[in-house]
Short mmCIF file of C-alpha atoms in Angstrom, two decimals:
data_model
loop_
_atom_site.label_atom_id
_atom_site.label_comp_id
_atom_site.label_asym_id
_atom_site.label_seq_id
_atom_site.Cartn_x
_atom_site.Cartn_y
_atom_site.Cartn_z
CA MET D 1 0.00 0.00 0.00
CA SER D 2 1.24 3.52 -0.68
CA GLY D 3 3.48 4.68 2.14
CA HIS D 4 3.00 7.61 4.45
CA ARG D 5 5.32 10.58 4.32
CA GLN D 6 7.24 10.40 7.57
CA ASN D 7 8.84 13.11 9.63
CA GLY D 8 11.19 10.60 11.27
CA ALA D 9 10.54 8.13 14.04
CA GLY D 10 9.86 9.88 17.29
CA ALA D 11 9.63 13.30 15.63
CA VAL D 12 8.20 16.04 17.82
CA GLY D 13 6.03 18.67 16.14
CA VAL D 14 6.97 22.30 16.50
CA GLY D 15 4.69 25.32 16.41
CA ALA D 16 0.97 25.69 16.95
CA PRO D 17 -1.00 22.73 15.54
CA LEU D 18 -2.78 23.05 12.22
CA GLU D 19 -6.46 22.20 12.53
CA ILE D 20 -7.65 20.16 9.55
CA ALA D 21 -11.35 19.43 9.01
CA CYS D 22 -12.08 15.99 7.56
CA ASP D 23 -14.87 13.90 6.09
CA GLU D 24 -15.24 10.89 3.81
CA SER D 25 -17.36 9.56 0.97
CA GLY D 26 -17.98 6.06 -0.34
CA SER D 27 -17.85 4.09 2.88
CA ASP D 28 -19.14 0.51 2.63
CA GLY D 29 -17.38 -0.69 5.76
CA GLU D 30 -15.47 -3.90 5.10
CA ASN D 31 -17.63 -4.87 2.12
CA LEU D 32 -15.27 -3.64 -0.58
CA THR D 33 -16.23 -6.07 -3.34
CA GLY D 34 -20.02 -5.94 -3.16
CA GLY D 35 -20.77 -2.44 -1.91
CA ASN D 36 -22.34 0.55 -3.60
CA THR D 37 -19.13 2.32 -4.64
CA ASP D 38 -15.75 1.36 -6.09
CA VAL D 39 -13.83 4.36 -4.73
CA PHE D 40 -13.40 5.69 -1.20
CA ALA D 41 -12.38 9.33 -0.65
CA HIS D 42 -11.19 11.09 2.48
CA ALA D 43 -10.78 14.86 2.37
CA GLY D 44 -8.95 17.28 4.64
CA VAL D 45 -9.51 21.04 4.47
CA ARG D 46 -7.46 23.78 6.12
CA VAL D 47 -9.63 26.89 6.34
CA SER D 48 -10.90 29.03 9.17
CA VAL D 49 -14.41 28.58 10.53
CA THR D 50 -15.31 32.04 9.24
CA ALA D 51 -13.99 31.40 5.73
CA ALA D 52 -15.72 28.02 5.61
CA ALA D 53 -19.03 29.54 6.72
CA ASP D 54 -18.71 32.19 4.02
CA ALA D 55 -18.04 29.51 1.37
CA VAL D 56 -20.99 27.36 2.47
CA ARG D 57 -23.21 30.44 2.47
CA GLU D 58 -22.03 31.32 -1.04
CA ILE D 59 -22.80 27.79 -2.24
CA ARG D 60 -26.29 27.95 -0.74
CA ASP D 61 -26.91 31.37 -2.31
CA ARG D 62 -25.84 30.12 -5.73
CA ILE D 63 -27.70 26.80 -5.65
CA ARG D 64 -30.81 27.97 -3.77
CA SER D 65 -32.04 24.51 -2.84
CA PRO D 66 -34.57 24.23 0.00
CA ALA D 67 -32.60 21.31 1.47
CA GLU D 68 -31.63 21.83 5.09
CA GLU D 69 -28.26 20.17 4.63
CA TYR D 70 -26.29 20.40 1.39
CA LYS D 71 -24.26 17.43 0.14
CA ALA D 72 -21.86 16.87 -2.76
CA ASN D 73 -24.76 15.63 -4.91
CA HIS D 74 -26.16 19.16 -5.00
CA LEU D 75 -22.93 20.41 -6.56
CA LEU D 76 -22.64 17.47 -8.95
CA ARG D 77 -25.94 18.22 -10.68
CA GLU D 78 -25.38 19.54 -14.18
CA LYS D 79 -27.44 22.65 -13.54
CA HIS D 80 -24.98 23.60 -10.77
CA ARG D 81 -21.84 22.92 -12.79
CA ALA D 82 -20.69 26.54 -12.48
CA VAL D 83 -20.82 26.33 -8.68
CA LEU D 84 -18.83 23.09 -8.68
CA GLU D 85 -16.15 24.59 -10.92
CA TRP D 86 -15.99 27.72 -8.75
CA LEU D 87 -15.43 25.60 -5.64
CA LEU D 88 -12.49 23.66 -7.14
CA ALA D 89 -10.93 26.27 -9.41
CA PRO D 90 -7.81 28.35 -8.66
CA GLY D 91 -8.96 31.31 -6.64
CA GLY D 92 -11.79 29.28 -5.12
CA PRO D 93 -12.33 28.92 -1.37
CA ILE D 94 -10.41 25.65 -0.93
CA HIS D 95 -7.79 25.77 -3.68
CA GLY D 96 -4.34 25.24 -2.15
CA ARG D 97 -5.98 24.53 1.21
CA ALA D 98 -7.35 21.02 0.76
CA ARG D 99 -6.26 17.46 -0.08
CA VAL D 100 -8.19 14.28 -0.81
CA HIS D 101 -6.89 10.75 -0.29
CA LEU D 102 -8.38 8.23 -2.74
CA THR D 103 -8.68 4.46 -2.35
CA GLU D 104 -9.50 2.15 -5.25
CA LYS D 105 -11.37 -0.50 -3.29
CA ALA D 106 -10.54 -3.54 -5.42
CA PHE D 107 -6.84 -2.73 -5.28
CA PHE D 108 -7.06 -2.17 -1.53
CA VAL D 109 -8.38 -5.74 -1.10
CA VAL D 110 -5.51 -7.16 -3.15
CA ASP D 111 -2.98 -5.00 -1.34
CA ARG D 112 -4.20 -6.06 2.09
CA VAL D 113 -4.33 -9.81 1.39
CA VAL D 114 -0.85 -9.76 -0.16
CA ALA D 115 0.43 -7.73 2.81
CA LEU D 116 -0.98 -10.33 5.20
CA LEU D 117 0.40 -13.39 3.44
CA LEU D 118 3.51 -12.20 1.58
CA GLU D 119 4.47 -8.75 2.94
CA ASP D 120 5.51 -7.70 -0.59
CA PRO D 121 3.67 -4.65 -2.02
CA ALA D 122 5.17 -5.21 -5.48
CA GLU D 123 3.37 -8.57 -5.68
CA ALA D 124 0.06 -6.80 -5.03
CA VAL D 125 0.61 -4.51 -8.01
CA VAL D 126 1.53 -7.46 -10.25
CA LEU D 127 -1.52 -9.46 -9.19
CA PHE D 128 -3.89 -6.53 -9.53
CA ARG D 129 -2.64 -5.44 -12.94
CA THR D 130 -2.59 -8.95 -14.44
CA GLY D 131 -5.30 -10.84 -12.51
CA ARG D 132 -8.42 -9.74 -14.36
CA ARG D 133 -6.84 -10.37 -17.77
CA ALA D 134 -5.52 -13.79 -16.70
CA PHE D 135 -8.57 -15.08 -14.83
CA GLY D 136 -11.36 -13.34 -16.74
CA ALA D 137 -13.98 -11.10 -15.17
CA ASP D 138 -15.76 -13.91 -13.29
CA GLY D 139 -12.56 -15.48 -11.98
CA TRP D 140 -11.20 -12.13 -10.86
CA THR D 141 -14.43 -11.30 -9.05
CA GLU D 142 -14.34 -14.71 -7.37
CA PHE D 143 -10.81 -14.06 -6.11
CA LEU D 144 -11.66 -10.57 -4.81
CA GLN D 145 -14.72 -11.85 -2.96
CA ALA D 146 -12.78 -14.72 -1.37
CA ALA D 147 -10.00 -12.34 -0.28
CA ASN D 148 -12.58 -9.92 1.11
CA GLU D 149 -14.21 -12.73 3.08
CA LEU D 150 -10.87 -13.89 4.48
CA LEU D 151 -9.93 -10.44 5.77
CA ARG D 152 -13.27 -9.25 7.16
CA VAL D 153 -13.32 -8.88 10.91
CA ARG D 154 -17.10 -9.09 11.37
CA GLY D 155 -17.80 -11.15 14.50
CA GLY D 156 -14.46 -12.95 14.29
CA GLY D 157 -16.03 -16.34 13.58
CA GLN D 158 -16.07 -18.73 10.63
CA THR D 159 -12.30 -19.22 10.81
CA GLY D 160 -12.18 -22.46 8.87
CA ALA D 161 -14.85 -21.50 6.33
CA SER D 162 -13.24 -18.26 5.18
CA VAL D 163 -9.73 -19.76 5.02
CA ALA D 164 -10.98 -22.81 3.11
CA LEU D 165 -12.92 -20.63 0.68
CA PHE D 166 -9.90 -18.43 0.00
CA LEU D 167 -7.40 -21.28 -0.41
CA GLY D 168 -9.80 -23.26 -2.58
CA THR D 169 -10.39 -20.25 -4.82
CA VAL D 170 -6.66 -19.56 -5.09
CA ASP D 171 -5.88 -23.19 -5.87
CA GLY D 172 -8.55 -23.44 -8.57
CA LEU D 173 -7.48 -20.23 -10.31
CA ARG D 174 -3.76 -20.96 -10.25
CA ARG D 175 -4.30 -24.42 -11.73
CA ALA D 176 -6.68 -23.17 -14.40
CA HIS D 177 -4.38 -20.34 -15.44
CA ALA D 178 -0.95 -21.84 -14.80
CA GLY D 179 1.99 -19.98 -16.27
CA THR D 180 0.51 -16.50 -16.03
CA GLN D 181 2.09 -13.82 -13.85
CA ALA D 182 -1.07 -13.69 -11.77
CA ALA D 183 -1.00 -17.47 -11.18
CA LEU D 184 2.61 -17.25 -10.02
CA VAL D 185 1.57 -14.77 -7.34
CA LEU D 186 -1.30 -17.05 -6.33
CA GLU D 187 1.17 -19.92 -5.91
CA ARG D 188 3.05 -17.84 -3.35
CA LEU D 189 -0.21 -16.95 -1.59
CA ALA D 190 -1.20 -20.64 -1.50
CA ALA D 191 2.11 -21.48 0.17
CA ARG D 192 1.18 -19.42 3.26
CA PRO D 193 -1.98 -21.02 4.70
CA ASP D 194 -0.38 -20.70 8.13
CA ARG D 195 -0.64 -16.92 8.02
CA ALA D 196 -4.26 -17.00 6.85
CA GLU D 197 -5.21 -19.45 9.62
CA ALA D 198 -3.32 -17.49 12.28
CA TYR D 199 -5.07 -14.27 11.27
CA ARG D 200 -8.54 -15.80 11.53
CA ALA D 201 -7.64 -17.57 14.77
CA ARG D 202 -6.61 -14.30 16.39
CA LEU D 203 -10.02 -12.85 15.54
CA THR D 204 -11.84 -15.89 16.88
CA GLU D 205 -9.90 -15.91 20.11
CA GLY D 206 -10.51 -12.21 20.61
CA SER D 207 -6.80 -11.59 21.19
CA ALA D 208 -6.50 -9.09 18.34
CA VAL D 209 -7.33 -5.43 18.67
CA ARG D 210 -10.46 -4.85 16.62
CA ILE D 211 -8.86 -2.76 13.90
CA PRO D 212 -10.51 -3.80 10.60
CA VAL D 213 -7.76 -4.13 7.99
CA LEU D 214 -10.28 -3.78 5.17
CA ASN D 215 -11.81 -0.46 6.18
CA PRO D 216 -9.96 2.27 4.23
CA LEU D 217 -10.99 5.05 6.62
CA LEU D 218 -8.32 4.39 9.27
CA PRO D 219 -5.26 4.40 6.97
CA ALA D 220 -6.73 7.35 5.06
CA ILE D 221 -6.89 9.38 8.28
CA ILE D 222 -3.26 8.57 8.99
CA SER D 223 -2.25 9.58 5.46
CA THR D 224 -4.18 12.83 5.84
CA ALA D 225 -2.28 13.58 9.03
CA ALA D 226 1.00 12.68 7.31
CA TYR D 227 0.36 15.09 4.47
CA TRP D 228 -0.49 18.08 6.63
CA SER D 229 2.26 17.42 9.18
CA ALA D 230 5.06 17.26 6.59
CA GLY D 231 8.07 19.06 8.04
CA GLY D 232 7.07 18.28 11.61
CA ARG D 233 4.19 20.72 12.05
CA PRO D 234 1.71 19.18 14.53
CA VAL D 235 -1.83 18.66 13.31
CA ARG D 236 -5.20 18.22 14.94
CA LEU D 237 -7.88 16.51 12.86
CA VAL D 238 -11.48 17.61 13.34
CA HIS D 239 -13.50 14.75 11.89
CA ASP D 240 -17.16 14.07 11.21
CA ARG D 241 -18.58 11.50 13.61
CA GLN D 242 -18.39 7.90 12.37
CA ASN D 243 -19.49 4.71 14.12
CA LEU D 244 -16.14 3.17 13.22
CA LEU D 245 -14.24 5.86 15.11
CA THR D 246 -14.57 4.49 18.62
CA PRO D 247 -12.25 5.77 21.37
CA GLU D 248 -10.18 2.58 21.01
CA ARG D 249 -9.70 3.08 17.28
CA ILE D 250 -8.95 6.77 17.61
CA ALA D 251 -6.25 5.86 20.12
CA TRP D 252 -4.89 3.31 17.62
CA ILE D 253 -4.81 5.97 14.86
CA GLU D 254 -2.96 8.44 17.08
CA GLU D 255 -0.47 5.85 18.33
CA SER D 256 0.15 4.45 14.83
CA ALA D 257 0.74 7.91 13.40
CA ARG D 258 3.18 8.89 16.13
CA ARG D 259 5.02 5.59 15.75
CA ASP D 260 5.51 6.48 12.06
CA GLY D 261 6.90 9.88 13.04
CA ILE D 262 3.71 11.75 12.07
CA ALA D 263 3.01 14.75 14.31
CA LEU D 264 -0.67 13.96 14.91
CA GLU D 265 -1.73 15.66 18.11
CA GLU D 266 -5.40 14.65 18.26
CA VAL D 267 -8.41 13.33 16.37
CA ARG D 268 -11.55 15.09 17.57
CA LEU D 269 -15.07 14.17 16.44
CA VAL D 270 -17.72 16.77 15.65
CA VAL D 271 -21.18 16.91 14.07
CA ALA D 272 -20.69 17.87 10.42
CA ARG D 273 -23.65 20.22 10.19
CA GLU D 274 -22.31 22.19 13.15
CA ASP D 275 -18.89 22.82 11.57
CA PRO D 276 -18.78 24.48 8.12
CA ARG D 277 -15.18 23.34 7.64
CA VAL D 278 -16.30 19.71 7.83
CA GLN D 279 -19.11 20.50 5.40
CA LEU D 280 -16.52 21.71 2.88
CA ALA D 281 -14.52 18.51 3.44
CA ASP D 282 -17.74 16.54 2.84
CA PHE D 283 -18.29 18.39 -0.46
CA LEU D 284 -14.73 17.72 -1.61
CA ALA D 285 -14.79 14.03 -0.61
CA GLY D 286 -18.08 13.41 -2.42
CA ILE D 287 -16.99 15.28 -5.54
CA ALA D 288 -13.61 13.52 -5.62
CA ARG D 289 -15.16 10.08 -5.19
CA LYS D 290 -17.52 10.64 -8.12
CA VAL D 291 -14.91 12.19 -10.44
CA ALA D 292 -12.34 9.49 -9.63
CA SER D 293 -14.88 6.68 -10.03
CA ASP D 294 -15.93 8.03 -13.42
CA GLU D 295 -12.27 8.06 -14.50
CA LEU D 296 -11.76 4.54 -13.18
CA ASN D 297 -14.69 3.32 -15.25
CA GLY D 298 -13.60 5.03 -18.45
CA HIS D 299 -16.15 7.82 -18.68
CA GLY D 300 -14.52 10.67 -16.83
CA ASP D 301 -15.20 14.37 -17.35
CA PRO D 302 -11.85 15.82 -18.52
CA ALA D 303 -12.59 19.31 -17.24
CA LEU D 304 -13.52 18.12 -13.75
CA THR D 305 -10.54 15.76 -13.61
CA VAL D 306 -8.19 18.66 -14.38
CA LEU D 307 -9.80 20.67 -11.58
CA LEU D 308 -9.52 17.74 -9.14
CA ARG D 309 -5.89 16.83 -9.84
CA PRO D 310 -4.28 19.51 -7.60
CA TYR D 311 -6.26 18.14 -4.65
CA VAL D 312 -5.34 14.45 -5.04
CA ASP D 313 -2.96 13.07 -2.41
CA PRO D 314 -0.01 11.31 -4.11
CA ALA D 315 -0.13 8.73 -1.28
CA SER D 316 -3.56 7.56 -2.50
CA VAL D 317 -4.06 3.79 -2.74
CA TRP D 318 -4.66 3.14 -6.42
CA GLY D 319 -3.89 0.27 -8.79
CA ASP D 320 -5.44 1.08 -12.18
CA ALA D 321 -2.67 2.51 -14.38
CA ARG D 322 -4.73 4.45 -16.92
CA SER D 323 -6.91 6.36 -14.46
CA ALA D 324 -3.94 6.88 -12.14
CA ALA D 325 -2.10 8.74 -14.89
CA VAL D 326 -5.13 10.93 -15.58
CA LEU D 327 -5.61 11.69 -11.89
CA GLY D 328 -1.93 12.56 -11.49
CA LEU D 329 -0.93 9.55 -9.39
CA ASP D 330 2.53 8.04 -9.77
CA ILE D 331 2.21 4.33 -9.02
CA PRO D 332 4.56 1.40 -9.71
CA ASP D 333 4.71 -0.37 -13.07
CA PRO D 334 4.36 -4.15 -12.57
CA SER D 335 6.42 -4.82 -15.71
CA ALA D 336 9.42 -3.57 -13.74
CA HIS D 337 8.88 -6.34 -11.17
CA ALA D 338 10.11 -9.80 -12.08
CA ALA D 339 7.48 -12.23 -10.88
CA GLY D 340 8.91 -15.60 -10.03
#
């Protein structure tokens, strides 16, 4: 998975903390292969409360919808295209003061299962870039669903069932498509049933901290903190309330970030409608998710993609080469990795 920019292990932030308002779009929990969206977006905005309130008021004045709470969908309607372009364009209220971290969900599943079993990110890129072509659409979907099932925390049960499903799927695909790059990666995955069984056993026994490896929100928050704390400046994230963000998980985020040398001072939860900065982050996350998803699926809007590119975090988790290039993401080329 794309790495975080680090300030150095044990780095201590200097200066007053930057307060970054955050929100997300496209959350399907741990269901990354059968959910409603194929892209997850997490936005961070650095503006004052006053400036954010002015921007939200301007958006309401321009759109003039009777809705009590505005969402990104209001801005994405064709009749409000001018308002959307104004929000993102140079000279707009968030230009140069916002970033959005994108996650391509299918790649995230591949990245996480390879990290668990092989600890080699290059293998994840190879498998993702070659798997669909090698296995066909149905075979690729079968693999993604089996990997998703293996990694889901859920209640922690069904240890044997999820491991057996995954290993059986891997074995069938690698035999049916022997000799392909993707099958070679599957052979290495099949050789590590011990790691798959140990992972599920930890969940069953309740000995593991309940940090869902398949939910992209937690790593996205850490990457957001890493971006804004570059150079050692401490940051405080003001985040919309989420059921996932329990006190235990917030503590894990803060501890993980500090362990990576990221000067994250605090993650504080607020009600989005009560903080206009978070509302702007919500707009950006929803817009970015839709624009990036359209690009991923081959029917992007070139003008909106150009406007979005300055906001996209280079540490985004993305596997598709064509859309990555259009979105301005620099990701590894699997042809440079010798599989086998």
